[in-house]
XYZ file of C-alpha atoms in Angstrom:
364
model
C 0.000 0.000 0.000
C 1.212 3.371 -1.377
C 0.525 6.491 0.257
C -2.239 8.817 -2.251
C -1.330 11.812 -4.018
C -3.485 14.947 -3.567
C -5.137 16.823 -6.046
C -3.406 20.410 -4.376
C -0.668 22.721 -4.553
C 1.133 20.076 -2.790
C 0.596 17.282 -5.217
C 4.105 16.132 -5.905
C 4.121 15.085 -2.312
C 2.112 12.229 -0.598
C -0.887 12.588 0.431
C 0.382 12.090 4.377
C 2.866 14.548 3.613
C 0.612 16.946 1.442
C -2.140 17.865 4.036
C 0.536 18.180 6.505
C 1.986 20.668 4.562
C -0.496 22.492 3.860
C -1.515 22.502 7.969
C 1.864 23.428 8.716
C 1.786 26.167 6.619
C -1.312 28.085 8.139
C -0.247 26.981 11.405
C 2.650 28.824 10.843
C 0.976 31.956 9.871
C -1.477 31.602 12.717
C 1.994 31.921 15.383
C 2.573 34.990 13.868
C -0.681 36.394 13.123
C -2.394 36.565 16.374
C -1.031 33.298 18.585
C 1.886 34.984 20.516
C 2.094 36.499 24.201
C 4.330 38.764 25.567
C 5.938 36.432 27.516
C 6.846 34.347 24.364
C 10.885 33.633 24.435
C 11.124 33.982 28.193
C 12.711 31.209 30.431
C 10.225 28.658 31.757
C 10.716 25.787 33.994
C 8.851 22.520 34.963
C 10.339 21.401 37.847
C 8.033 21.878 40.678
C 8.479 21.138 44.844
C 7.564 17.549 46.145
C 6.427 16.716 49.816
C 8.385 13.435 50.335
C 11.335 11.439 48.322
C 9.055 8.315 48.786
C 5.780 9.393 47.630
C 2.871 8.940 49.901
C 0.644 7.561 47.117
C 2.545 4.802 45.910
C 0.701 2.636 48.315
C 0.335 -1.095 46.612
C -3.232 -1.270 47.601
C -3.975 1.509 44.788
C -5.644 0.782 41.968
C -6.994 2.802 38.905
C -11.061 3.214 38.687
C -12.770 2.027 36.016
C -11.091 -0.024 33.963
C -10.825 -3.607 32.934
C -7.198 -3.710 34.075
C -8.010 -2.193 37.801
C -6.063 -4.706 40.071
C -2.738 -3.437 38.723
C -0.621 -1.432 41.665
C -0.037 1.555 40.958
C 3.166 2.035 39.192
C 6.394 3.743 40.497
C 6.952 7.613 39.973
C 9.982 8.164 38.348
C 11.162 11.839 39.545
C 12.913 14.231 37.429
C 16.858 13.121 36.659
C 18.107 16.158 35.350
C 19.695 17.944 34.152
C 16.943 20.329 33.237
C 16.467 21.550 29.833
C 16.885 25.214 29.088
C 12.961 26.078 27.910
C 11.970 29.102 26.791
C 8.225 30.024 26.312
C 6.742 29.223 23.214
C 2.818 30.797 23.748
C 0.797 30.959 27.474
C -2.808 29.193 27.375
C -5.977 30.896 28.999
C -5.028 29.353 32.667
C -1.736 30.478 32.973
C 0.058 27.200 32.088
C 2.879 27.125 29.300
C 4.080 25.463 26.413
C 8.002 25.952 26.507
C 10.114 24.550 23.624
C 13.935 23.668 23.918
C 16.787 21.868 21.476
C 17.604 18.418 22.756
C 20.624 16.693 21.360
C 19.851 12.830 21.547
C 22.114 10.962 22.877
C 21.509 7.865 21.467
C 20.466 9.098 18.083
C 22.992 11.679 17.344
C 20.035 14.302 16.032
C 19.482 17.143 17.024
C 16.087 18.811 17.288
C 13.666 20.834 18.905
C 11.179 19.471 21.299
C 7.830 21.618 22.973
C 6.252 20.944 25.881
C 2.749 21.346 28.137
C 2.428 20.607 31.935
C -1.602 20.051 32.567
C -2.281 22.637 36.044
C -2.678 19.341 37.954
C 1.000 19.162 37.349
C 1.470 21.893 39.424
C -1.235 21.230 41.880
C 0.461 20.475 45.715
C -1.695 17.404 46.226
C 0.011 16.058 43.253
C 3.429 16.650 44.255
C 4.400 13.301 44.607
C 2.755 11.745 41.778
C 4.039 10.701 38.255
C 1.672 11.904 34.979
C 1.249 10.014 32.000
C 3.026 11.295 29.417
C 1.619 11.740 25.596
C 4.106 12.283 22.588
C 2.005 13.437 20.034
C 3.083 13.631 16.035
C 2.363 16.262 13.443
C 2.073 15.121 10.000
C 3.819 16.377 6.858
C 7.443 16.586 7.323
C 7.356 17.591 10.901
C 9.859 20.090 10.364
C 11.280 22.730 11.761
C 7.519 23.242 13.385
C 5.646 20.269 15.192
C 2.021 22.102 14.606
C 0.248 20.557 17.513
C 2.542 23.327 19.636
C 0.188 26.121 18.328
C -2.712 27.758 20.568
C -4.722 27.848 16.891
C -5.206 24.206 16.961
C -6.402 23.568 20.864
C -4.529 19.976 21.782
C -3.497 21.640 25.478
C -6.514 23.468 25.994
C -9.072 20.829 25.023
C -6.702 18.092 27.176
C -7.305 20.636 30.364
C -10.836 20.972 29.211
C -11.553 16.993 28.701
C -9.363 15.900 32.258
C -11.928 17.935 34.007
C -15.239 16.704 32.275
C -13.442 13.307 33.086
C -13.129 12.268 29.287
C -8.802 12.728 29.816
C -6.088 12.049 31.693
C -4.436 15.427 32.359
C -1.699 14.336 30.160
C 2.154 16.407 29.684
C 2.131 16.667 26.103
C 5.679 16.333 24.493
C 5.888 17.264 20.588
C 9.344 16.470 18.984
C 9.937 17.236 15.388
C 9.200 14.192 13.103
C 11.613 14.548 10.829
C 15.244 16.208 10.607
C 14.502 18.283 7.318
C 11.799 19.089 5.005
C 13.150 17.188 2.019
C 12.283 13.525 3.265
C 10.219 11.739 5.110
C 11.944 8.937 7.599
C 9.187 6.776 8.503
C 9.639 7.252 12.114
C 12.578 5.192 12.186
C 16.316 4.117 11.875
C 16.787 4.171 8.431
C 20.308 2.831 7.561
C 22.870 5.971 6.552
C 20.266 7.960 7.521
C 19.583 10.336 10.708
C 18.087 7.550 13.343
C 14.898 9.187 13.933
C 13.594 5.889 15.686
C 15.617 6.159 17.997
C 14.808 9.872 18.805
C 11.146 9.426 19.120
C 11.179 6.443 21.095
C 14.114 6.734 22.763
C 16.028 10.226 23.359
C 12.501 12.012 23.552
C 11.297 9.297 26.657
C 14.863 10.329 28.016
C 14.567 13.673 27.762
C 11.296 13.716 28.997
C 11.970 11.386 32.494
C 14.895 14.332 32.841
C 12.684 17.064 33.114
C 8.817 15.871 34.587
C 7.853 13.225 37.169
C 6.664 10.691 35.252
C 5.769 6.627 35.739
C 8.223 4.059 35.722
C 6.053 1.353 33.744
C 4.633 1.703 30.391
C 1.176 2.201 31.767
C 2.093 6.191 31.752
C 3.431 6.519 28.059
C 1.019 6.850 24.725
C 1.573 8.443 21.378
C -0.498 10.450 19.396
C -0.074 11.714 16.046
C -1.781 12.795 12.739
C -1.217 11.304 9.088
C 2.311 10.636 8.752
C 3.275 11.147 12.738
C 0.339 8.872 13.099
C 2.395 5.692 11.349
C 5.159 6.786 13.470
C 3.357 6.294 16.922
C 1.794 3.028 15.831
C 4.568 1.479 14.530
C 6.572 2.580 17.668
C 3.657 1.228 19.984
C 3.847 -2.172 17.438
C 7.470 -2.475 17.932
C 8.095 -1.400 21.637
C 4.746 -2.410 23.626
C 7.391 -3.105 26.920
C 7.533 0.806 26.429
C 4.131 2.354 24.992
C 0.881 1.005 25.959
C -1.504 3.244 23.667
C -1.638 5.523 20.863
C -4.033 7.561 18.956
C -3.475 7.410 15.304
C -5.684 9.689 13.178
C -5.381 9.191 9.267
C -2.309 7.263 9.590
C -0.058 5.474 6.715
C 0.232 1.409 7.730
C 3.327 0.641 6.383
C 6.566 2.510 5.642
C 6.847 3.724 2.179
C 9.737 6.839 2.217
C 11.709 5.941 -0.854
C 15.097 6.296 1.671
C 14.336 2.493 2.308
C 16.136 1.649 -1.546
C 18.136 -1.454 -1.226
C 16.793 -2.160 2.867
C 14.168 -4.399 2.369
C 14.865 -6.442 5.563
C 15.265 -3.108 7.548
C 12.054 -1.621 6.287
C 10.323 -4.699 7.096
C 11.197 -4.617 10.726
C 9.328 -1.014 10.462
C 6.299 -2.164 8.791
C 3.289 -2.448 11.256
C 1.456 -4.767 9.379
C 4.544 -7.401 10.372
C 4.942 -5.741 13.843
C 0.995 -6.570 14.851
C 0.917 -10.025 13.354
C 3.921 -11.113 15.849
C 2.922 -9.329 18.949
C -0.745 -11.146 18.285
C 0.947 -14.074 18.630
C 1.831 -13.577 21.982
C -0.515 -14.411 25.007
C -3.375 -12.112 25.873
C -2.045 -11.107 29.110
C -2.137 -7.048 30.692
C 1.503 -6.950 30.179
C 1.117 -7.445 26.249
C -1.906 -5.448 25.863
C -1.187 -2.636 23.445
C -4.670 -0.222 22.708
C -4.398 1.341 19.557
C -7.316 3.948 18.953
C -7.406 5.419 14.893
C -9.820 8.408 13.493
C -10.460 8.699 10.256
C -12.738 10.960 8.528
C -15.349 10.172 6.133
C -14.433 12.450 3.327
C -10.913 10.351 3.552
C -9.672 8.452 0.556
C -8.390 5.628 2.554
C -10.994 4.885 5.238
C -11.455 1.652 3.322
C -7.999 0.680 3.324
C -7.268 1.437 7.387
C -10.642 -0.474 8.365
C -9.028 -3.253 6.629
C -5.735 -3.064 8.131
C -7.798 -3.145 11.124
C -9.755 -5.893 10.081
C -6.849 -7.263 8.945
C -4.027 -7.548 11.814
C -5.670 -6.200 15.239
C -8.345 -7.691 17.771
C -5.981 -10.199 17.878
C -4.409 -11.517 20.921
C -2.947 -8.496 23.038
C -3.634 -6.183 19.781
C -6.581 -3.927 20.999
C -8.313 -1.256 18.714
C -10.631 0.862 18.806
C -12.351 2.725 15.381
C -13.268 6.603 15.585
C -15.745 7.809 12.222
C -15.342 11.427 12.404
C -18.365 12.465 10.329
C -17.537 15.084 7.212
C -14.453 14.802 9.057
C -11.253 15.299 6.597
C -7.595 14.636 6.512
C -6.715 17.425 8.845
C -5.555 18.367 12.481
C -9.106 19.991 13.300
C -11.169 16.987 12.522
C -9.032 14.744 14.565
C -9.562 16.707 17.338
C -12.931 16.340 16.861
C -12.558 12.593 17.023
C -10.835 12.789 20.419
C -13.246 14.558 22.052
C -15.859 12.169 20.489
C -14.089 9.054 22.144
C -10.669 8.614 20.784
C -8.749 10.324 24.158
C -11.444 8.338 27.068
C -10.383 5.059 25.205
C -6.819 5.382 25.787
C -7.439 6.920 29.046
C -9.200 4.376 30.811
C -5.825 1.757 30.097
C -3.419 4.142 31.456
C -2.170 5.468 34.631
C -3.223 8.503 35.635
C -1.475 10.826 38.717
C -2.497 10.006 41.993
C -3.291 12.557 44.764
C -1.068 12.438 48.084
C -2.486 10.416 51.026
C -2.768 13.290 53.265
């Protein structure tokens, strides 16, 4: 399966690639048309106090409500290693809380790349202080690059997660959004393309890093989900697909299902490894226990050329064994940012959130 062209002023590219450009674009226009603050490009941290090195709610007797995997303990908060990034403030939402952005160097990559981030209030909130939060890496499509577009106010991802954790649809999750890709000339699939920049490794790897350096977070995988649009939606299934002892969810809206940049030439074995089509049929082989469940939630909207070929890759290669999914139908919904947020507020973010962890308040 090929990704489709569209019929735009971005036709040369694919159609993952094309809408994503075109998003980018007006995103971009949108920062600098009306989305800044005037505390845009000052220092921000994250690090907040805590009452006790132990954590008062880490009590094994807790459990999470509501969901079908509710006898699990709760796992261990992992507090901030440092050393702390160097953010600066990239916009301010309506309640005061920040999206900062900062250049992480991966370490086990090599790249090089800019990374924004969100803190829900709860973050902040005392009661809290000891408690990890579930963590959500979420994808733009297009090239990804030098702008992750989920980082501007004009599109609502913070504001609707602060909105949806209170109305109880939502974890209150810290949104991390890394750039996809290292340039806008290629796309990389997500992954360590051979000769290439390993940008695998940097979303599933030096981005978790970074992130565990900088925010209290959860030990286990039960605190650590992607979403992503389009072509950053391939890239967080295949991730969850290929590292479910890591990720436990994702939200994929209008995703590609297997890897098609044309920088796999002469890898065949390499881009197999990548493909989630291969990567679902093994792990559904494996027993149906909580520790192999993965929950993969796609959107797709119904004036989308390839509903009909994701509902079969559904069809196809999940519901099977520890391979969970859930389908969202965005009605008149299209392949763009604003109708998948419309999906996630229809269902797409309480699916995930009722199979991860969310923070726990203190004890007393």
């Amino acid at each position: 399966m090929t990704r489709h062209l569209s019929r735009s002023p971005f036709s040369r590219l694919p159609r993952a690639v094309a809408a994503g450009t075109a998003l980018t674009t007006l995103t971009a226009l949108a920062l600098l048309t009306g989305c800044s603050s005037s505390d845009d490009g000052d220092s921000v941290s994250f690090d907040t106090p805590r009452h006790t090195p132990a954590g008062r709610q880490q009590a094994a007797a807790a459990t999470r409500p509501g969901n079908s995997e509710a006898k699990t303990p709760v796992p261990r908060t992992v507090y901030p290693t440092g050393p702390e990034a160097p953010f600066t403030t990239a916009s301010t939402l309506d309640d005061g809380t920040k999206i900062g952005v900062t250049e992480l160097h991966g370490a086990k990559s090599g790249f090089t790349g800019k990374v924004w981030v969100w803190a829900p209030k709860q973050y902040f909130d005392p009661k809290y202080a000891d408690s990890g939060f579930p963590v959500l890496i979420s994808l733009p499509g297009s090239y990804g690059y030098p702008v992750n577009y989920w980082m501007g106010k004009d599109l609502g991802l913070q504001s609707n997660i602060s909105r949806w954790s209170e109305e109880g649809k939502s974890l209150p999750f810290i949104v991390v959004m890394p750039v996809l890709n290292p340039d806008n000339k290629h796309y990389y699939d997500g992954s360590d393309i051979p000769g290439q920049p390993r940008m695998g490794t940097w979303l599933s790897e030096d981005v978790p890093d970074f992130v565990r350096a900088n925010f209290r977070t959860f030990a286990s995988r039960d605190g650590w989900a992607f979403m992503g649009s389009s072509s950053g939606g391939f890239a967080g299934l295949k991730a969850v697909l290929q590292k479910p002892d890591r990720f436990k969810a994702v939200i994929a809206s209008g995703p590609d299902t297997v890897p098609d940049s044309p920088l796999w030439r002469g890898y065949e074995a390499q881009k197999q490894a990548n493909n989630p089509e291969r990567l679902a049929t093994a792990l559904a082989q494996k027993p149906d226990t909580p520790g192999n469940r993965v929950y993969l939630a796609f959107q797709i909207g119904t004036k989308e050329t390839s509903i009909k070929m994701l509902k079969h890759f559904i069809q196809a290669y999940t519901n099977k064994g520890p391979v969970k999914s859930h389908l969202q139908v965005i009605q008149n919904g299209g392949h763009n940012a604003r109708t998948y947020i419309k999906g996630m507020d229809e269902g797409s973010i309480a699916w995930i959130s009722q199979y991860l962890q969310g923070p726990v308040a203190s004890s007393s």
